[in-house]
Each structure stands twice: as C-alpha cells, then as structure tokens.
CSV table of C-alpha atoms in Angstrom, one decimal:
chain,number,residue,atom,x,y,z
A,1,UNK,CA,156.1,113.3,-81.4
A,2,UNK,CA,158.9,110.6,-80.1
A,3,UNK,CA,157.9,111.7,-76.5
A,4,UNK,CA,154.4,111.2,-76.5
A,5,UNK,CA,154.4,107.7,-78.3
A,6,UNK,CA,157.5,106.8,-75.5
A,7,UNK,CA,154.5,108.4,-72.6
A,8,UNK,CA,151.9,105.6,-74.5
A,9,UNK,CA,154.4,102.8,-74.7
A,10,UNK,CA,155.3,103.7,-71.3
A,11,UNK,CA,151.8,103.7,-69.5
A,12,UNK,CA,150.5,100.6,-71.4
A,13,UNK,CA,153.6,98.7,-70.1
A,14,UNK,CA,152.5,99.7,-67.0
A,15,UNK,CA,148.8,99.0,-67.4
A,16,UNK,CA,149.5,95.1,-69.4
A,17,UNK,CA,152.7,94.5,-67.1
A,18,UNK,CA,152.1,95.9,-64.2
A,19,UNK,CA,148.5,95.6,-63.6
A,20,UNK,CA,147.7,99.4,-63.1
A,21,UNK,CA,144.5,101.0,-63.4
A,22,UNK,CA,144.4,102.4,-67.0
A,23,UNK,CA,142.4,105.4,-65.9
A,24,UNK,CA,144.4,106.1,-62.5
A,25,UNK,CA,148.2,105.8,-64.2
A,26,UNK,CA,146.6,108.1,-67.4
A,27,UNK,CA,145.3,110.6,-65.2
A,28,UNK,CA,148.5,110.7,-62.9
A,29,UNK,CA,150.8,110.8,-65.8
A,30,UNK,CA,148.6,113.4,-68.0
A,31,UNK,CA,148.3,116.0,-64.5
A,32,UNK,CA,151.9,116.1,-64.3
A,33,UNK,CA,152.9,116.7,-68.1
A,34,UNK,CA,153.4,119.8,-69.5
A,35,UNK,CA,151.7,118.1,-73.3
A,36,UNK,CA,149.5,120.6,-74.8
A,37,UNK,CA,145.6,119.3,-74.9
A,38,UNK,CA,145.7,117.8,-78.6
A,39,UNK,CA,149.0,115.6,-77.6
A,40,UNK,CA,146.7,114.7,-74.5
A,41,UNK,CA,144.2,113.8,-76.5
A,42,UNK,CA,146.3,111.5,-78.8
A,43,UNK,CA,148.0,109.6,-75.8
A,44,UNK,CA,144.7,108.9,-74.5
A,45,UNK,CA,143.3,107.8,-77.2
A,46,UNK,CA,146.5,105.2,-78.8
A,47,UNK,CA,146.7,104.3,-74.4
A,48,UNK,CA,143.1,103.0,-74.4
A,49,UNK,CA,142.8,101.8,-78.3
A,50,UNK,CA,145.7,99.6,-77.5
A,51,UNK,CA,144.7,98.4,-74.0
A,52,UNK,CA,141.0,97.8,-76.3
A,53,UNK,CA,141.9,95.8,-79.1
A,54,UNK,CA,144.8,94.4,-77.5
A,55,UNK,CA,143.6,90.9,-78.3
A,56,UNK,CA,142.9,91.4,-81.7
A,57,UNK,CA,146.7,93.1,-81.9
A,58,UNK,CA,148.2,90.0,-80.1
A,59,UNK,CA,146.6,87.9,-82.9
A,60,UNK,CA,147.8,90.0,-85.3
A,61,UNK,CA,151.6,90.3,-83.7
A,62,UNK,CA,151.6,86.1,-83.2
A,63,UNK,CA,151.7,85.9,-86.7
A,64,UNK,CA,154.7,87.5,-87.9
A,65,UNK,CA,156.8,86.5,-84.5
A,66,UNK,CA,158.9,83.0,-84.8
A,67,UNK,CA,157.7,82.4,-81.4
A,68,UNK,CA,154.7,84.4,-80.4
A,69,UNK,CA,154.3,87.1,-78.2
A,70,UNK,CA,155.5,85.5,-75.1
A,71,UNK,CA,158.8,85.2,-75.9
A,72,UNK,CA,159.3,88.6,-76.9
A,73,UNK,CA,160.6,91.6,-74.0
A,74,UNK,CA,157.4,93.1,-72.9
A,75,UNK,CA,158.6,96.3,-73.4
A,76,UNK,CA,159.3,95.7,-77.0
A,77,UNK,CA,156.0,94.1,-77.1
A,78,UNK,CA,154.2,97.5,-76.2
A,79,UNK,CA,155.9,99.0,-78.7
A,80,UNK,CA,155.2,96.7,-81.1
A,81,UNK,CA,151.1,97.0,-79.7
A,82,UNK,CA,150.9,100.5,-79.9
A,83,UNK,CA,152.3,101.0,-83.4
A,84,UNK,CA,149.8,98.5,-84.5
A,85,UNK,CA,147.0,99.8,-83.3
A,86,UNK,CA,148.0,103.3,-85.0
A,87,UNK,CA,148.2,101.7,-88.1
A,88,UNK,CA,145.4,99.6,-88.0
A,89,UNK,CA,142.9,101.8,-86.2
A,90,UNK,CA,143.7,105.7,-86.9
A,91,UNK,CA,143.5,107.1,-90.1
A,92,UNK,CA,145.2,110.2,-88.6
A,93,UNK,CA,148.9,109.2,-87.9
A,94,UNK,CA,150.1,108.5,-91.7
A,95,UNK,CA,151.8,104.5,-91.1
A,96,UNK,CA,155.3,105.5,-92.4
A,97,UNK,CA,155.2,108.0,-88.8
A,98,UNK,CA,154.1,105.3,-86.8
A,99,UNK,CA,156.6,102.8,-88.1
A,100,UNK,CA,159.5,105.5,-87.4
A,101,UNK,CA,158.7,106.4,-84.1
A,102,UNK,CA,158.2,102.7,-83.3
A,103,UNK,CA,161.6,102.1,-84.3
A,104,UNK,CA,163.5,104.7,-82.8
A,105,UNK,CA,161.5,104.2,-79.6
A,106,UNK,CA,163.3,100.8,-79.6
A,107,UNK,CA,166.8,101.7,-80.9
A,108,UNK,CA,167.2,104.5,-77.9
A,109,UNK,CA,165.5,102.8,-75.1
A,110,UNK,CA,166.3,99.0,-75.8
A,111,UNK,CA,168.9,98.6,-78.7
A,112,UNK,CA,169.8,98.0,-82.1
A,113,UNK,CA,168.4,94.6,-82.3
A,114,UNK,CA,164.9,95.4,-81.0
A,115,UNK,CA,164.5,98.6,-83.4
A,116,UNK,CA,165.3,95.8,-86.4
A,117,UNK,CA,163.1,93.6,-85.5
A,118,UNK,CA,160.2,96.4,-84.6
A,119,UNK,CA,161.0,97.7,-88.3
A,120,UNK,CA,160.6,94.2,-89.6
A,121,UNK,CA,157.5,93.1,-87.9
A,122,UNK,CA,156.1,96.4,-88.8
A,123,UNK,CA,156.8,96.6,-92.3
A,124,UNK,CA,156.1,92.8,-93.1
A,125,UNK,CA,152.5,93.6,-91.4
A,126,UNK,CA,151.9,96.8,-93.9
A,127,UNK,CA,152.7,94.2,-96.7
A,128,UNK,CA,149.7,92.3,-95.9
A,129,UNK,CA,146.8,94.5,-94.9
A,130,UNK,CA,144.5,92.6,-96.0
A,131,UNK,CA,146.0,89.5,-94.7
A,132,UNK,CA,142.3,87.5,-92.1
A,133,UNK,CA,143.5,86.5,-89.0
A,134,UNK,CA,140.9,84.3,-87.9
A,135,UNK,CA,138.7,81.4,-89.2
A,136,UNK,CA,136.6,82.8,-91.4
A,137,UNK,CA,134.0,79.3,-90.9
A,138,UNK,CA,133.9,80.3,-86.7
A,139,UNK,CA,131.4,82.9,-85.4
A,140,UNK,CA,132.8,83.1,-82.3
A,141,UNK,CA,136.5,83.6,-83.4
A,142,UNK,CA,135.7,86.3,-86.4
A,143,UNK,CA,133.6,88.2,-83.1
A,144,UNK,CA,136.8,87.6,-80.8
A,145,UNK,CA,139.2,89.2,-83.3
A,146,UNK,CA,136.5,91.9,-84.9
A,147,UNK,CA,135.8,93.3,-81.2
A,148,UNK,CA,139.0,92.2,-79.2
A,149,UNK,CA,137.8,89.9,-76.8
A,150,UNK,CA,138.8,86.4,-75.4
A,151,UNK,CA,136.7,83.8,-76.5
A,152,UNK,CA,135.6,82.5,-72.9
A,153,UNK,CA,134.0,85.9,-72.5
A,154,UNK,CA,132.4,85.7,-75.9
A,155,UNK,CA,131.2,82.2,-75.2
A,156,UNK,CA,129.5,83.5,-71.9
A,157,UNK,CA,127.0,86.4,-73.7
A,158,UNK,CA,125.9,84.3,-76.4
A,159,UNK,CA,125.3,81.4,-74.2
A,160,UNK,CA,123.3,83.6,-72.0
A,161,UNK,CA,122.0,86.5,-74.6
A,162,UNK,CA,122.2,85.0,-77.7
A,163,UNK,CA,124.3,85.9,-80.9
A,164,UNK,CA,122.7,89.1,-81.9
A,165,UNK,CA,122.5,90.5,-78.5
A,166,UNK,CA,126.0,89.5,-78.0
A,167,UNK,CA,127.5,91.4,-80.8
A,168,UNK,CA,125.6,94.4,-79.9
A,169,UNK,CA,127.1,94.2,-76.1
A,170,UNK,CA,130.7,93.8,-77.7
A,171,UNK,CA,130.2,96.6,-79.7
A,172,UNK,CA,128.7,99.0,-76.7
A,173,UNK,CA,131.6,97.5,-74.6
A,174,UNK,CA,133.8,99.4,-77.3
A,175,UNK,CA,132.4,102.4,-77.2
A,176,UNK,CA,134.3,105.7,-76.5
A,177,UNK,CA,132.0,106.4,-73.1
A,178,UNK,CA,130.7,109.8,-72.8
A,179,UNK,CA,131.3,111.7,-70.0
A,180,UNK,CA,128.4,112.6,-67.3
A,181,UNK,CA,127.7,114.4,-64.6
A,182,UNK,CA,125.0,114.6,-62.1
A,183,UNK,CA,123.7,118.2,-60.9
A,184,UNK,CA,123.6,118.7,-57.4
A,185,UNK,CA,119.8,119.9,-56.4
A,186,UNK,CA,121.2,121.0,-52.8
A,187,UNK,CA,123.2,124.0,-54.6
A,188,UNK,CA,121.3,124.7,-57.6
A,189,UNK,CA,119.0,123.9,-60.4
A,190,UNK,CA,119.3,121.6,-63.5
A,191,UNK,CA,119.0,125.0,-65.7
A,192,UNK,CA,121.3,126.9,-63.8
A,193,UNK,CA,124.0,124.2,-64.5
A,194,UNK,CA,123.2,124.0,-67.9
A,195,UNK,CA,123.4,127.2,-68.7
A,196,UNK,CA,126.8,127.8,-66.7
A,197,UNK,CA,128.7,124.8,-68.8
A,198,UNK,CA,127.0,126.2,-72.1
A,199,UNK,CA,129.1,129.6,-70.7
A,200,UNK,CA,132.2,128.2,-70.2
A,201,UNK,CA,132.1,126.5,-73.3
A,202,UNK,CA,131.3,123.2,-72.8
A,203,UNK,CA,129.6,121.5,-76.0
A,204,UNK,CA,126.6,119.7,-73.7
A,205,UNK,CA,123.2,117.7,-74.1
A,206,UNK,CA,120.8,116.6,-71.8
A,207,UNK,CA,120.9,113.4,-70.3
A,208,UNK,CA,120.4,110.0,-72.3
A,209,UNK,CA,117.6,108.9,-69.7
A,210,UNK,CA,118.5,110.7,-66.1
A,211,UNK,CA,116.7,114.0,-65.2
A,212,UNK,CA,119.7,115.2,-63.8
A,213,UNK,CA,122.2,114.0,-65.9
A,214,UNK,CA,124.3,116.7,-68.6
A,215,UNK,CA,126.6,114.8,-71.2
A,216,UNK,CA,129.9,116.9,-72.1
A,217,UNK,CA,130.4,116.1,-75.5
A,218,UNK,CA,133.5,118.4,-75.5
A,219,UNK,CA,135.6,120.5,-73.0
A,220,UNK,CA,138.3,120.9,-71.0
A,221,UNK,CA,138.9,118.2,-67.8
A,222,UNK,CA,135.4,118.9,-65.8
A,223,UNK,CA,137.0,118.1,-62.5
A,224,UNK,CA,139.0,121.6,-63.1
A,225,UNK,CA,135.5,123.6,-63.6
A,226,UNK,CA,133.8,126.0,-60.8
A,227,UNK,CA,130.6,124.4,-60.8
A,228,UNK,CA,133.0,121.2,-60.3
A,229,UNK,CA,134.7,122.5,-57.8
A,230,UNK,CA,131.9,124.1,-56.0
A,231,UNK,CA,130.3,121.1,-55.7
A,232,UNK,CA,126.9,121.9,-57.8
A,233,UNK,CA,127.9,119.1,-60.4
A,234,UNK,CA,129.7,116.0,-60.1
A,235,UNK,CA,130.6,113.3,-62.6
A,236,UNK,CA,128.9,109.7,-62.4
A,237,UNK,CA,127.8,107.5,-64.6
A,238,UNK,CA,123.8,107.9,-66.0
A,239,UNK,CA,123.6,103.6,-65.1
A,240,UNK,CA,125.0,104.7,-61.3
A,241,UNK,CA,122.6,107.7,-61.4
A,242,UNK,CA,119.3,105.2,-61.8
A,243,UNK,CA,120.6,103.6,-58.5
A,244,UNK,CA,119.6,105.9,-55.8
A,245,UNK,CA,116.0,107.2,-57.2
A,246,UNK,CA,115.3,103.0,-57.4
A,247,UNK,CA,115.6,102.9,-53.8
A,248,UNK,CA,112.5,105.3,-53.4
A,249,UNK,CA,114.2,107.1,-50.1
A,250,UNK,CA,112.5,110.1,-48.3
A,251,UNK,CA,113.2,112.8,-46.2
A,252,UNK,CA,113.6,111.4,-42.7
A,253,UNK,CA,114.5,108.4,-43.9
A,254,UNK,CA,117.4,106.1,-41.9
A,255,UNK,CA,119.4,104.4,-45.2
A,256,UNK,CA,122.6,102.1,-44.8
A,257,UNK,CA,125.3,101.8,-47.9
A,258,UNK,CA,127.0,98.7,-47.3
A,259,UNK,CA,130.1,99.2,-49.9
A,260,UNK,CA,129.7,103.1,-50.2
A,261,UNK,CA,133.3,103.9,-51.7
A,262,UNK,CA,133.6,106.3,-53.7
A,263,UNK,CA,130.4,107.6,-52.7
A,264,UNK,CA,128.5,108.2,-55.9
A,265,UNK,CA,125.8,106.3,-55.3
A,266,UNK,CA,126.0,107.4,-51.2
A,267,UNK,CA,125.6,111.3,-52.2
A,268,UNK,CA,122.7,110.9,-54.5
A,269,UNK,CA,120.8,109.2,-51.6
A,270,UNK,CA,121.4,112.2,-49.7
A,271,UNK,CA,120.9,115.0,-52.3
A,272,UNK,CA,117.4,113.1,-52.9
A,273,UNK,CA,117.0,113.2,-49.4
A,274,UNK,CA,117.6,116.7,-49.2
A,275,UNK,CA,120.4,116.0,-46.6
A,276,UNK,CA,117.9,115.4,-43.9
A,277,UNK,CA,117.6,111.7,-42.1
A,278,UNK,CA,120.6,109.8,-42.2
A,279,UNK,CA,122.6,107.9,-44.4
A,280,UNK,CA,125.4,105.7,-43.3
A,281,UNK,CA,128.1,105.0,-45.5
A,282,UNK,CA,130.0,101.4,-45.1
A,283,UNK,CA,133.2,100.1,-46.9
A,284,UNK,CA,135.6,97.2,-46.2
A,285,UNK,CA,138.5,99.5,-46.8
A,286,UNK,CA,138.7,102.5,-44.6
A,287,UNK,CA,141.1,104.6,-46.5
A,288,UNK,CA,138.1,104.5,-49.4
A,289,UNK,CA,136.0,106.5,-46.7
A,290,UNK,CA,138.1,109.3,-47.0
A,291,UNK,CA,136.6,109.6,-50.7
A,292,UNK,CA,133.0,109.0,-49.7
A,293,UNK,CA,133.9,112.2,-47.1
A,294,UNK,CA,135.5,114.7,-49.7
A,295,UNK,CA,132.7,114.3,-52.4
A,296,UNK,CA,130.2,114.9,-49.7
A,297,UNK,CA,131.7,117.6,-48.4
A,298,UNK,CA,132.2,119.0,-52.0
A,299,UNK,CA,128.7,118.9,-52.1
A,300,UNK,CA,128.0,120.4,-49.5
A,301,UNK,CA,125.9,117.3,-47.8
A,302,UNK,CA,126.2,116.8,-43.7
A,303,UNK,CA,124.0,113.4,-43.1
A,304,UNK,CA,126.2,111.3,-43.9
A,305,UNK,CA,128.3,109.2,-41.3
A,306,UNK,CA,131.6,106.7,-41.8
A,307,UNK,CA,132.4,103.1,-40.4
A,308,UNK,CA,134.9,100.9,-41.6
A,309,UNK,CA,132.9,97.6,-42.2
A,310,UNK,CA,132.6,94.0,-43.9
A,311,UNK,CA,129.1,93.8,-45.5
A,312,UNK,CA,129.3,90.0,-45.5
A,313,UNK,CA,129.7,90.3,-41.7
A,314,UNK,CA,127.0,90.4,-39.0
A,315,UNK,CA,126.8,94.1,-37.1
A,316,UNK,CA,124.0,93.6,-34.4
A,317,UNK,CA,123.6,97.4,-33.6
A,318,UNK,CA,122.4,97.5,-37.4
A,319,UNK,CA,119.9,94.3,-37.0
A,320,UNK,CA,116.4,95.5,-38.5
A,321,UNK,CA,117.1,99.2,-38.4
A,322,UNK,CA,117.1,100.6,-41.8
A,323,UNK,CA,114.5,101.7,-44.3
A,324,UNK,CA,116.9,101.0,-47.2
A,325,UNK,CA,119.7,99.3,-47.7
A,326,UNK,CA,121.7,99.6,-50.8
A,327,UNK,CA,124.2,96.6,-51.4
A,328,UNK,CA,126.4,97.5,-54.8
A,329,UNK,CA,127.9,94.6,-54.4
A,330,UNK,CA,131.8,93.9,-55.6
A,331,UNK,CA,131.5,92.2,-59.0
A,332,UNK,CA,133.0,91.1,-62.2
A,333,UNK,CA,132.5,94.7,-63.6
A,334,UNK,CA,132.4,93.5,-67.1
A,335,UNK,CA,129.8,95.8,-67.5
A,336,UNK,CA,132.3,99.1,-67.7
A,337,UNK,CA,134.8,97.9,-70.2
A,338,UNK,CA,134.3,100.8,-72.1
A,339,UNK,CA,136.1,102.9,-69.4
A,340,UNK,CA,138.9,100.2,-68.1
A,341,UNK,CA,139.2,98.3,-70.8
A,342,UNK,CA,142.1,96.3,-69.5
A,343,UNK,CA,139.1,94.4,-67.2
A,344,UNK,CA,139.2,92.2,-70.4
A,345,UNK,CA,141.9,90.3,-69.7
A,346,UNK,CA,142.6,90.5,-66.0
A,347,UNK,CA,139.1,88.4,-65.3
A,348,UNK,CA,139.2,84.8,-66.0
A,349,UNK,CA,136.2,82.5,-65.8
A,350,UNK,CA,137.3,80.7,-62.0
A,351,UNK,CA,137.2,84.7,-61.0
A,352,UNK,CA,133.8,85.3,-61.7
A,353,UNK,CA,132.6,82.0,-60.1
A,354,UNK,CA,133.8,82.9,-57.2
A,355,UNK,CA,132.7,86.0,-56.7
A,356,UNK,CA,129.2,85.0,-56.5
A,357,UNK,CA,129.7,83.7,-53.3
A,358,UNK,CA,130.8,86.6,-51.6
A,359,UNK,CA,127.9,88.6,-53.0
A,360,UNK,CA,125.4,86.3,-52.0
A,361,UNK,CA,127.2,86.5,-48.3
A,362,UNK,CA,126.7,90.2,-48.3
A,363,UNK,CA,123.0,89.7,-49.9
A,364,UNK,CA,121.8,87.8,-46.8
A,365,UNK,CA,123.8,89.5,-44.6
A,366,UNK,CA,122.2,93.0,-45.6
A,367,UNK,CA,118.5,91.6,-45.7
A,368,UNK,CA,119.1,91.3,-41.9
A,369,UNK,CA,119.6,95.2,-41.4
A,370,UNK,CA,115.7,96.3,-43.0
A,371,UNK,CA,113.0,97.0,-41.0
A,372,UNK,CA,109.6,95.6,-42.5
A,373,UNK,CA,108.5,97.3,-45.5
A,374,UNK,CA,112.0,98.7,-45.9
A,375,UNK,CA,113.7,97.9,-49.2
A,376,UNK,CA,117.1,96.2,-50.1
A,377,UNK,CA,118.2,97.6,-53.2
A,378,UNK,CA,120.9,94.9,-55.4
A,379,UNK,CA,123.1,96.3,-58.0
A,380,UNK,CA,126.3,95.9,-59.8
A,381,UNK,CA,128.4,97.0,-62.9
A,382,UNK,CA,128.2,94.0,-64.5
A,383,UNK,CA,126.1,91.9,-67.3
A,384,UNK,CA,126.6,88.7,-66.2
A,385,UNK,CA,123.4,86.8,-65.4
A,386,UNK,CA,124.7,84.4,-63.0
A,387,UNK,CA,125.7,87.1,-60.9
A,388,UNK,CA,122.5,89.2,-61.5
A,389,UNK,CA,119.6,87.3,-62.1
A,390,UNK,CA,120.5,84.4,-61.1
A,391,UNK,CA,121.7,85.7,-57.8
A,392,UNK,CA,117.9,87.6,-57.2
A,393,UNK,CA,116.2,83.9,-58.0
A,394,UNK,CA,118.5,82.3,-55.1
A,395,UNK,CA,117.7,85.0,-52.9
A,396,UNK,CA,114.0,85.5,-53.1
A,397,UNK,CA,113.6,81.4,-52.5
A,398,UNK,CA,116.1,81.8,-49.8
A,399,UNK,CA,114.6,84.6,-48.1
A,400,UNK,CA,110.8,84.4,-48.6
A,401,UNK,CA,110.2,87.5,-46.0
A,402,UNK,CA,111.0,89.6,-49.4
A,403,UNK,CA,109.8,90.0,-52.5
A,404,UNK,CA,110.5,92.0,-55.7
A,405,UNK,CA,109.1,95.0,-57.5
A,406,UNK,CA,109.3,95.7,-61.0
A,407,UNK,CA,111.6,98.8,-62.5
A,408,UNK,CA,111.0,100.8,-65.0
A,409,UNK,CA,112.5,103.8,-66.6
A,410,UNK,CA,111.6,104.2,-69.8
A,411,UNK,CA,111.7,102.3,-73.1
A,412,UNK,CA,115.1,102.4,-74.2
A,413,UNK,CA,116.4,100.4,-76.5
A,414,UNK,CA,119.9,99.3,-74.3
A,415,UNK,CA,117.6,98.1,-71.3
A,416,UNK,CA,116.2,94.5,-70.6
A,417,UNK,CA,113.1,94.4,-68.2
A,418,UNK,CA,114.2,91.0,-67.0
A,419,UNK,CA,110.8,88.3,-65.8
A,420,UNK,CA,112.0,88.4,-62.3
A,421,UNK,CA,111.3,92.3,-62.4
A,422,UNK,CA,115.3,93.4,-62.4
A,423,UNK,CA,116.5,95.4,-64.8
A,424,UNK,CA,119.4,94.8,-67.5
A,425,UNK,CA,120.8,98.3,-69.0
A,426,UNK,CA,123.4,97.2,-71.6
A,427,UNK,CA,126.6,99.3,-72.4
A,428,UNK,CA,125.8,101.5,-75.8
A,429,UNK,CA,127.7,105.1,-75.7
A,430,UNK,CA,125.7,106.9,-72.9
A,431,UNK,CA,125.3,103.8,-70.2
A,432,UNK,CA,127.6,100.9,-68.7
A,433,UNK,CA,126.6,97.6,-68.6
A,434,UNK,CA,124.1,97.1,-65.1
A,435,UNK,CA,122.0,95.5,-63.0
A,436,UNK,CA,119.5,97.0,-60.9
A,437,UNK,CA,116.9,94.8,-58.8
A,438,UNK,CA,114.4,96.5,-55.6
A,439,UNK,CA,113.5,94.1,-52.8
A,440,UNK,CA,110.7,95.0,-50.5
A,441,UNK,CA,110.9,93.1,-47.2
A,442,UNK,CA,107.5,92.2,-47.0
A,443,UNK,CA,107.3,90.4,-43.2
C-alpha cells in the first residue's frame, strides 16, 4: 500500500503547494496508473478528505509541533496531513497501518529525522483522541474545526444566512457530490439512456429535480462509456442544468454566451433549441473554445459558433442583437467546494471583493447586447449574497429598461426563492451551491 499513500502524499503536495486543481492533477495521475479501481478509489478518497478537512488537520497538527505547521518541510507536512486524516476520518485503514506507511514514506523519501518525528507526532496524537481542539464557549470556532473551514468564511454565511442555515451549507459544502449527467434529446430519449446505463451496470436514479438529469450512484469512470462517447449523455451538474431551461430559448432563437467555456451550459441551449437558430459561444480565453467545440461536436450540435472575447468589453456588431444572453459570470465559486475543495483556502475575503466589480462590468456590458423583450440571464456557482443578490438590486436600479421575473422549480428543501425573485439552490449531495436570476429587458 506504500505506493498509493506516496501517489496521495504526492498529489496533495501538489494541490496545497503548488496550487493545482485537485480534480485535474487526480484525474491526470489516476489515467496514467496502472492501480486497480479499489486503490483508485482509496487515493481519491484520502486526496480529497485531506484537501477537505485540511483546516481542521492543521489545528490538530499545530498542537503537537514546537513551532506550528509553518516551520515544518511541506512535504513532511502532507505526510503528516494525510495520515491524519486516515486516522481520524476512515474507520477502514486500521491506525497502526496508517502510522507505518506514514513513517516509512518519510524515512525513504526525506530521511531518518522526518520518519521520527512523523512516528512521534503520530503516536502522541493516537494518545489523545479525545483530546478538543477548539474553544468549546465559541460557536464559530467549534463550526470552523467540526466542518474545516476558516473562520472569515464562516463569519460570512452566518452573517448573511444565519446560524442554522450556515451549518447546514458547511455541511452540504462537505458532501461527497454525486455524479450527473444530462441526456442529450438530439440523439435519444431519457428512457433509452436509462435503460442503456441500467445495462451496462451502472447503479442509477433519476434526477434530484432535472428532467433530464440520471445520478450514477456507482460505476465505472462515465467519460469511458458508449453513450458517453457517443455523445447521447454528458456529465453536468443538476444546479448548471437549471441554467439553460431559465432562459426560456426557442427554436429560431439568436442567443449569445458571454463566458461559454466549457460549454455545459452553451450545449444545453442548443439541445433545447433543437440545434436550430444560433447560439454564439464567447470566452476571454481562446484556448477554452476548443472545449466548448469538442463537447458540441460530441453531441452532435452544429449552431454553435466561436469568438475569442472579453464580456466586460463593448462589441458594437453585438449592440441589441440577441434574444438571450446568458452571463455565468466568473465568481468566488464557493458554491462547488464539495468538488474542489481546496477553493477553501485559496479565496480570501479582498478576493471576493473584488470580483464584484468585474461582474458587474460584464452585467452592464451584456444588458447592451438584448433586443427588447429579450432576456439576460445572471448566474454563478457561488452563495455569496453580495455577489448574487446584491449584485441583481444594483443592477435593476442601474438599468431601469429591465426588470426581473420570478423562478421557480419546485419546492425543495436546498433552494431559497430570494424577494428580489432570484433563486438560491444551496449545496446538499445532489446540487452545488447557485445563483440563478432572469432579467426581461422590458424597453
């Protein structure tokens, strides 16, 4: 088992040191292994567990190190993390086994020194299990260390959804997410692609609230199955799948997607579309293009066309043009912790701040583009209100030629219908944290 736990050690050092994308550096490392599913299934889950509660380990590591964490060799420091987190979170690796593996990890790939001090940082925490690590008299600390989370972050959803709310965002934000996928209507029917997983194997349900949405409760990697690779499924989100239908598009219709990349969002329009007007896909970056292109053409969709563009920035040739235009703007993307759970500690407060502005750039920027009676559709992947709400209040005094219209999909007990309209879809299991607001242009 020493090479899988060196694999964890090795890609959370890359994720907490080197700022890579937990999903992206799991995935690459994973396709070119030759570890047999379960082992797969163990690296993934110690990889993300540690990146998860890696502020509750920190807390827990400061203790028993003369000088804290930061004076420790980060790779030491990983080890130290992910041995922790066995030990305190999986009741399937016995402690004595994570303990061993920590050490020798250490001895062979640092030295002598770091194994003995891995062995006795280890051992002096299994000697006090039931040591508490937090003030037991602070709310806000005992929810920091109980659900891993820095306390500026904490701070921010009770201020803004009160303590109760709070814990039950902190504990959706936790959540192993379930993986989705969206069936394609231009190749084939909703039964049909049930059916054909159920066949292959797939344990599946329907969808939590999406007509077209299939959970895979278990199963090989989806992206390696036919209907996958035929292009009659494809995997997104059931929050990102609510996007698209809000927008109310038709056939014929002319529909502009300022920051298209990867294209979920962009090849939903078109499958509801039927393929027929024309839907033009936008991003600042024009190598992410190149994935809006290959998940259309998986799909098999042909109205689709591709221009680099800033969405902040005026295009004249676009000036009142559109029936729709759908503006998922760059945000905080607190919203999908539960899938990169290292967003946790690489956004600070100042970050956030400023990203309002640029959203509210590309917000009256894009209400230029629609036609009257054509609809700007707002949404984002986070839950914080100053860029949600509060963003849809600045914009509707702002821009009185618009004004909103109330969502609804359903009473479920994860989604907020906001005063304004707007709709809040908290992260549980089945959903990420989102925002979704429809803005007629009314004159």
């Amino acid at each position: 088992m020493e090479k899988s736990r060196k694999v964890c050690v090795d890609i959370v050092e890359q994720i907490l040191t080197q700022n890579a994308y937990s999903n992206i550096v799991l995935r690459n490392v994973l396709n070119k292994s030759n570890f047999e599913d379960k082992d797969k299934s163990l690296i993934t889950e110690i990889v993300y567990g540690t990146i998860k509660y890696k502020y509750t380990i920190d807390t827990i590591l400061s203790s028993y190190l003369k000088n804290g964490i930061k004076g420790i060799d980060t790779y030491v420091l990983n080890i130290l993390r992910t041995a922790i987190y066995q030990i305190r979170f999986l009741d399937k690796v016995p402690n004595f086994a994570a303990v061993n593996e920590a050490v020798e990890i250490a001895k062979k790939y640092k030295s002598v020194g770091a194994s003995k001090l891995v062995n006795g940082v280890l051992r002096n925490y299994l000697r006090n299990l039931d040591k508490v690590y937090y003030n037991k008299g602070s709310i806000v600390e005992a929810l920091c260390f109980n659900y891993s989370f820095d306390k500026w972050l904490v701070k921010m959803f009770i201020d803004q959804y009160g303590m109760q709310r709070s814990e039950e965002i902190l504990k959706g934000l936790n959540e192993k997410p379930a993986v989705t996928v969206r069936v394609n209507n231009l190749k084939g029917t909703y039964d049909e692609a049930f059916k054909t997983l159920c066949e292959y194997g797939y344990n599946i349900e329907e969808g939590y609230v999406c007509p077209e949405a299939i959970i895979i409760n278990k199963g090989k990697s989806i992206e390696n199955n036919p209907l996958f690779r035929e292009g009659k499924i494809t995997v997104q989100d059931e929050s990102a799948m609510l996007v698209a239908p809000s927008i109310g598009v038709k056939e014929g219709f002319q529909v502009l997607d300022l920051c298209s990349a990867p294209g979920g969002k962009t090849t939903h329009i078109s499958e509801l579309m039927n393929d027929n007007g024309m839907v033009r896909a936008f991003d600042i970056h024009e190598n992410k293009l190149s994935l809006v292109k290959n998940n259309a053409k998986r799909l098999g969709i042909k109205n689709i066309t591709y221009n680099k563009m800033d969405a902040a920035i005026f295009n004249k040739d676009l000036e009142d043009i559109a029936d729709a235009v759908l503006i998922d703007v760059p945000c905080s993307g607190l919203g999908i912790i539960r899938k990169k759970p290292e967003i946790k500690y690489t956004k600070e407060i100042k970050g956030v701040k400023d990203i309002i502005k640029i959203q509210r750039d590309i917000m009256s920027n894009a209400s230029r583009y629609v036609k009257v009676g054509g609809v700007l559709l707002y949404s984002t992947c986070t839950i914080n209100k100053k860029e949600n709400e509060d963003n849809i209040e600045w914009f509707l005094k702002e821009f009185p030629q618009f004004s909103i219209e109330k969502l609804y999909y359903g009473n479920m007990k994860n989604f907020i219908y906001n005063d304004n309209g707007s709709v809040t879809i908290l992260p549980n299991k089945y959903m990420d944290g989102f925002f979704i607001s429809r803005l007629r242009r009314i004159r």
